[in-house]
Coordinates of C-alpha atoms and ligand atoms in Angstrom, one line a residue:
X1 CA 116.0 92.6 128.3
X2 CA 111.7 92.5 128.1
X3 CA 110.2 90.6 125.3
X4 CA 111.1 92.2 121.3
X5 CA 108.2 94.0 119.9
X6 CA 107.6 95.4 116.7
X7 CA 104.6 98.2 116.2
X8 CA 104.6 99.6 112.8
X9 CA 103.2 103.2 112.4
X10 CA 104.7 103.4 115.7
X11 CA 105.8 107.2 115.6
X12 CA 102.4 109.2 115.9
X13 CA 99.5 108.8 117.2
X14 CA 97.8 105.7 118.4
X15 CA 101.1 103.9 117.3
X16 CA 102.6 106.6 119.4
X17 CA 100.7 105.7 122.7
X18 CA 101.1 101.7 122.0
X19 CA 105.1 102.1 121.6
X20 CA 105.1 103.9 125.1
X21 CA 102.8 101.9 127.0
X22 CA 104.7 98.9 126.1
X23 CA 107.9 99.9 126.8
X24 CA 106.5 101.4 130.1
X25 CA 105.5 97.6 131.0
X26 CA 109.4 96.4 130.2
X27 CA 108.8 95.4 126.5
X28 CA 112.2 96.3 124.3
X29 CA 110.0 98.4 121.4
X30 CA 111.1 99.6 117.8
X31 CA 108.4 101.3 116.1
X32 CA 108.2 101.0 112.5
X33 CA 107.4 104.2 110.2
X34 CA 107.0 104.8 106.4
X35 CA 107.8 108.2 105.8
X36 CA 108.1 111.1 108.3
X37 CA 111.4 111.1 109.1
X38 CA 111.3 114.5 111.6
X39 CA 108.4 113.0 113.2
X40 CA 110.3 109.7 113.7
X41 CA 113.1 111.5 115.2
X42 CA 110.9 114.0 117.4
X43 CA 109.1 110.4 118.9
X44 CA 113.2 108.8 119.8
X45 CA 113.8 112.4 121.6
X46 CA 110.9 112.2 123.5
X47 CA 110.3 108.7 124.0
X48 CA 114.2 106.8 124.0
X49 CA 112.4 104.4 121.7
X50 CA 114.5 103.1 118.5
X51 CA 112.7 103.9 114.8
X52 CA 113.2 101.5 111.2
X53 CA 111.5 103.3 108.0
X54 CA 110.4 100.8 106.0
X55 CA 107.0 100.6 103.6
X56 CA 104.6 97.6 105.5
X57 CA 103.4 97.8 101.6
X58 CA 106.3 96.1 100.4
X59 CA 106.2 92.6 101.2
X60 CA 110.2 92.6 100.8
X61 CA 111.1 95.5 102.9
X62 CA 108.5 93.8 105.4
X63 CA 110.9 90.4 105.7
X64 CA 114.0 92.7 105.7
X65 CA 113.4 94.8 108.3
X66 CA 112.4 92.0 110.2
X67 CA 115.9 90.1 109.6
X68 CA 117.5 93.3 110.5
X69 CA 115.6 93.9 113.9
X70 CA 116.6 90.2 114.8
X71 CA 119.9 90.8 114.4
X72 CA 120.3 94.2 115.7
X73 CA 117.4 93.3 119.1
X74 CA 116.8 90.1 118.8
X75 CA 113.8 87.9 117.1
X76 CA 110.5 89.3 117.7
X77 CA 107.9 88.1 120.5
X78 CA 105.3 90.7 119.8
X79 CA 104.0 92.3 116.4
X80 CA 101.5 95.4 116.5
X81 CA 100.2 95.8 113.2
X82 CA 99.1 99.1 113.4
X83 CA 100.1 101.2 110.1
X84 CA 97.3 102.4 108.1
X85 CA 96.1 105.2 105.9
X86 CA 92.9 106.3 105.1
X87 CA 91.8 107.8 101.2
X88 CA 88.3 108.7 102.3
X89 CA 86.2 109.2 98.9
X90 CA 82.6 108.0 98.5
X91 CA 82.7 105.2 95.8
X92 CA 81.4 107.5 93.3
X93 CA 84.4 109.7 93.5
X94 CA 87.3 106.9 94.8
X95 CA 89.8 106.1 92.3
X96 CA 91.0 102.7 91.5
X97 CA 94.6 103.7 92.9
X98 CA 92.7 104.9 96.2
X99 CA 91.5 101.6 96.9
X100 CA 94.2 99.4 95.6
X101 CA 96.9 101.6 98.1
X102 CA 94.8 101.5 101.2
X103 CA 94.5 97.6 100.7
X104 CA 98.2 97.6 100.2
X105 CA 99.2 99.3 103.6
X106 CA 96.5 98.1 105.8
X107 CA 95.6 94.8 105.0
X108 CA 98.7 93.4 102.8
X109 CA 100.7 95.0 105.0
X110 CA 99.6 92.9 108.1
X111 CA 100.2 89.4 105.9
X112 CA 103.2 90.9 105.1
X113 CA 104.3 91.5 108.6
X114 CA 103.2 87.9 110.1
X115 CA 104.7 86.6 107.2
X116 CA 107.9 87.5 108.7
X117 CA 107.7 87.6 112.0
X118 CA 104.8 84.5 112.6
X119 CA 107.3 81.4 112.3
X120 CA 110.0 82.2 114.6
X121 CA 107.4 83.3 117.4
X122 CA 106.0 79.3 115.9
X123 CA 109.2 77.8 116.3
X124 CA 110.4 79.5 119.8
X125 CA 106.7 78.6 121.1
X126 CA 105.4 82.0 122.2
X127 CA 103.9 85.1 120.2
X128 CA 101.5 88.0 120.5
X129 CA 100.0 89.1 117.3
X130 CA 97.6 92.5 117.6
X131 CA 96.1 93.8 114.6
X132 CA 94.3 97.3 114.4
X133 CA 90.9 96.9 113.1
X134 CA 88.6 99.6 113.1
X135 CA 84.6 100.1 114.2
X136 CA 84.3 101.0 110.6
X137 CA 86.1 97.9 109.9
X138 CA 83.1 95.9 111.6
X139 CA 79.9 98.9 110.9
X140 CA 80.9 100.5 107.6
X141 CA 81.1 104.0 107.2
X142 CA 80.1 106.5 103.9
X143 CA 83.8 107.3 102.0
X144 CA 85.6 104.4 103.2
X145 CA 84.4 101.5 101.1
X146 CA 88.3 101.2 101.1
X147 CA 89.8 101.1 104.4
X148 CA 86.3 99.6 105.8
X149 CA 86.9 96.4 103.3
X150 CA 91.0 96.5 104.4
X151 CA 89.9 96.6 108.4
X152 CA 86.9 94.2 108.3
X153 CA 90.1 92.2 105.9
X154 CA 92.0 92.4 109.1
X155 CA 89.5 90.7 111.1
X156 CA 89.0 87.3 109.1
X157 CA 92.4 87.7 108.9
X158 CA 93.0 88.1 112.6
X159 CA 90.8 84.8 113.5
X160 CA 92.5 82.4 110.8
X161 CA 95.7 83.2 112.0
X162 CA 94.7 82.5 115.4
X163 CA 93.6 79.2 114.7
X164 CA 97.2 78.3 113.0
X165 CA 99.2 79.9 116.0
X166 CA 97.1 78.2 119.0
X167 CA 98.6 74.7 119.1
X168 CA 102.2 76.9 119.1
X169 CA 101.6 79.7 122.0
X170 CA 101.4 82.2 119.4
X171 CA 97.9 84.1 120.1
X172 CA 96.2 86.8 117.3
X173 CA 93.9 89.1 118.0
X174 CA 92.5 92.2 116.7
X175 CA 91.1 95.9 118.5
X176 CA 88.7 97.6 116.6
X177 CA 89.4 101.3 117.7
X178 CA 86.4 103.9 117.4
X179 CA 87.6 107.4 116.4
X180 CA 90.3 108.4 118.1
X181 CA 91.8 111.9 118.6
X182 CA 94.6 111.7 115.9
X183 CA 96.1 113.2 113.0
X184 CA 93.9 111.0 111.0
X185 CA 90.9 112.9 111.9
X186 CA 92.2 116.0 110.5
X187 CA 90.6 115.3 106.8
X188 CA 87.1 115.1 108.0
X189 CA 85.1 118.3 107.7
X190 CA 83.9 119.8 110.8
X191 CA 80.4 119.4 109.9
X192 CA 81.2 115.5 109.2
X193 CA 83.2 115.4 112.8
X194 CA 80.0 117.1 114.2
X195 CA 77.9 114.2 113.2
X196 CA 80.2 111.5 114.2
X197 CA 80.4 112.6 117.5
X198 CA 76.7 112.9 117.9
X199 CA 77.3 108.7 117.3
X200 CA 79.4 107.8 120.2
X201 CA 77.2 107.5 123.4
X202 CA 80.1 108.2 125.3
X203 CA 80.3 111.9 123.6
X204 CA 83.5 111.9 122.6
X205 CA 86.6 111.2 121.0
X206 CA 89.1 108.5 122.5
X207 CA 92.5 109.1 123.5
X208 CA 95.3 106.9 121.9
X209 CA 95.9 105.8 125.2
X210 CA 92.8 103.9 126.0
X211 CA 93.5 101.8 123.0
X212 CA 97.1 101.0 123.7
X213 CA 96.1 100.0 127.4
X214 CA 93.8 97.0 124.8
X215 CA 97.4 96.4 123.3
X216 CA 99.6 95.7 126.0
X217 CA 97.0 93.6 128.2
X218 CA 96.3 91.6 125.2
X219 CA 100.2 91.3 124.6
X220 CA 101.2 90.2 127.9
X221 CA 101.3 86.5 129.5
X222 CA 97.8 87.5 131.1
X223 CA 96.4 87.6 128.0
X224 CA 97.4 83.6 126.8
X225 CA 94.3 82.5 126.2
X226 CA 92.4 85.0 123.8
X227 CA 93.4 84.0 120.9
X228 CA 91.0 84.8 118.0
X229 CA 89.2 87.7 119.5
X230 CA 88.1 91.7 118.5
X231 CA 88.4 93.9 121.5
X232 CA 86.1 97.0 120.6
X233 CA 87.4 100.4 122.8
X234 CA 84.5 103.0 120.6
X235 CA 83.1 104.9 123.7
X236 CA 79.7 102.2 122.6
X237 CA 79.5 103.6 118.5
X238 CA 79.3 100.0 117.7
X239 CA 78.4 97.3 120.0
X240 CA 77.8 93.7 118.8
Ligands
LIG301 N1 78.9 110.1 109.3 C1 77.7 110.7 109.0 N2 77.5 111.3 107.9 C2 78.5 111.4 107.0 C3 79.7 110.8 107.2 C4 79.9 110.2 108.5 N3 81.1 109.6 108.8 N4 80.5 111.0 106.2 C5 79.8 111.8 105.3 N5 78.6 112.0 105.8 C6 77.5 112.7 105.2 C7 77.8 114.2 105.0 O1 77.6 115.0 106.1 C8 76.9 114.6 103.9 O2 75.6 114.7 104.4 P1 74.6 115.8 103.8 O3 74.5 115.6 102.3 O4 73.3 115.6 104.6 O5 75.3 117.1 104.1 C9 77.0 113.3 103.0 O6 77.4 112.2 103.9 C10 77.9 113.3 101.8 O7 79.2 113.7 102.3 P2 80.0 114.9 101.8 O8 79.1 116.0 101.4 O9 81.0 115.3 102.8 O10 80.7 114.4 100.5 P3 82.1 114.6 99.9 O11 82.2 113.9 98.6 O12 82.4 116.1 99.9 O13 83.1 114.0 101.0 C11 83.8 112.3 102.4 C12 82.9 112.6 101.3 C13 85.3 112.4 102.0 C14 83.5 110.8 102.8 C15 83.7 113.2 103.7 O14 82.3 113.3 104.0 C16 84.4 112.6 104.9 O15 85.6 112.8 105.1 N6 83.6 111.9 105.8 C17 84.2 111.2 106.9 C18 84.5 109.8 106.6 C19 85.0 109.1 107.8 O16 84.3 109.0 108.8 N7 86.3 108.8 107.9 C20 86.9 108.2 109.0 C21 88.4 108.7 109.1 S1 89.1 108.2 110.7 C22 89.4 106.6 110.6 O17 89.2 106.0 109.5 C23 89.9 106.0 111.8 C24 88.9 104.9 112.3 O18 89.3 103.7 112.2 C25 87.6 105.3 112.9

């Protein structure tokens, strides 16, 4: 049996592609997911990959499903923290419970996940830790004064924790996906999607795949010493 790994918001899109790639490199996967359930069970059809619904919000249901995936697989080697929802207003219009729930999901929700899983991987002396960042996470971007603070959260985030795991073989690092051809993508007006494009030199979109190819290298044993690190995959929008 491959090394345990744990991806939340495994079930669609870039989640999707990172659940698939490591399983096609020998990785035992179960993707996370918080409510879809037809789209979790489409995913298992098409992929043989085992789903667990829980809310990465909930710092609780984070340390249960956790338990319960160590009993049921095994304790965990590899966490993708990769769940996150975007509530794209400009600050003028965002509402307090915008902001407070994207901070919830995609930044508590990664303490809340390495709070669980970090000191076994500690104690056992190997662990990968990915977080998904975001170029707006590291550039900013108009209507997200939300999700940019929760993703640029994620990278301070990313290089404290690598600093704890080091000494202990467990490595943390983040990937700062550009914008990638997903569901998420789907809220932003045409004329909006027109401009964006017109900011990535490589002219277009990514594919979830090219950021879960990031993932698995920097999950593997190749990858043992980056620890600390932001792997930008943005076709060049942001380069730094
Ligand atoms: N890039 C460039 N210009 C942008 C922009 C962007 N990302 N977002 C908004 N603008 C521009 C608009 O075109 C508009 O310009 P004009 O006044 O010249 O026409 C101006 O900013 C104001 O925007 P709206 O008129 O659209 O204002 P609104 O209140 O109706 O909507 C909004 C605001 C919800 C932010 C909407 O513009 C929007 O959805 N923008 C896209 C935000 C975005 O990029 N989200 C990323 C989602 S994908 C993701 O988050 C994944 C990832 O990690 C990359």
């Amino acid at each position: 049996m491959g090394r345990i790994a744990i991806v939340t918001g495994g079930t669609r899109g870039i989640g999707e592609a990172i659940c698939v790639r490591l399983k096609e490199h020998g990785r035992t996967v179960i993707a996370s997911y918080g409510g879809n359930d037809a789209a979790a069970q489409d995913f298992t059809e098409r992929t043989g990959i085992a789903t667990q619904k829980w809310d990465v919000g909930d710092h609780e249901q984070c340390q249960d499903a956790v338990a319960k995936i160590a009993t049921d697989h095994g304790e965990v080697d590899i966490l993708v923290n990769n769940a996150g929802i975007t509530r794209d207003a400009t600050l003028m219009k965002m509402t307090y419970e915008q902001w407070e729930e994207v901070l919830r999901v995609d930044l508590s929700g990664c303490f809340s996940m390495a709070k669980a899983a970090f000191p076994k991987m500690r104690e056992r002396g190997w662990g990968r830790i990915v977080n998904v960042g975001s170029v707006n996470g590291q550039s900013g971007q108009i209507g997200q004064v939300n999700y940019a603070a929760a993703k640029s959260g994620i990278h301070g985030f990313t290089k404290s924790l690598a600093a704890e795991g080091a000494r202990y073989g467990v490595t943390a690092n983040a990937i700062a996906p550009g914008y990638i051809a997903t569901d998420m993508l789907a809220t932003i007006p045409d004329t909006v999607m027109e401009k964006i494009v017109a900011q990535i030199p490589m002219g277009r979109l990514g594919e979830p795949g090219e950021i879960a190819r990031g993932v698995e290298f920097l999950t593997s044993d190749n990858a043992g010493w980056i620890t600390g690190s932001t792997l930008s995959i943005n076709g060049g929008m942001h380069m730094y």
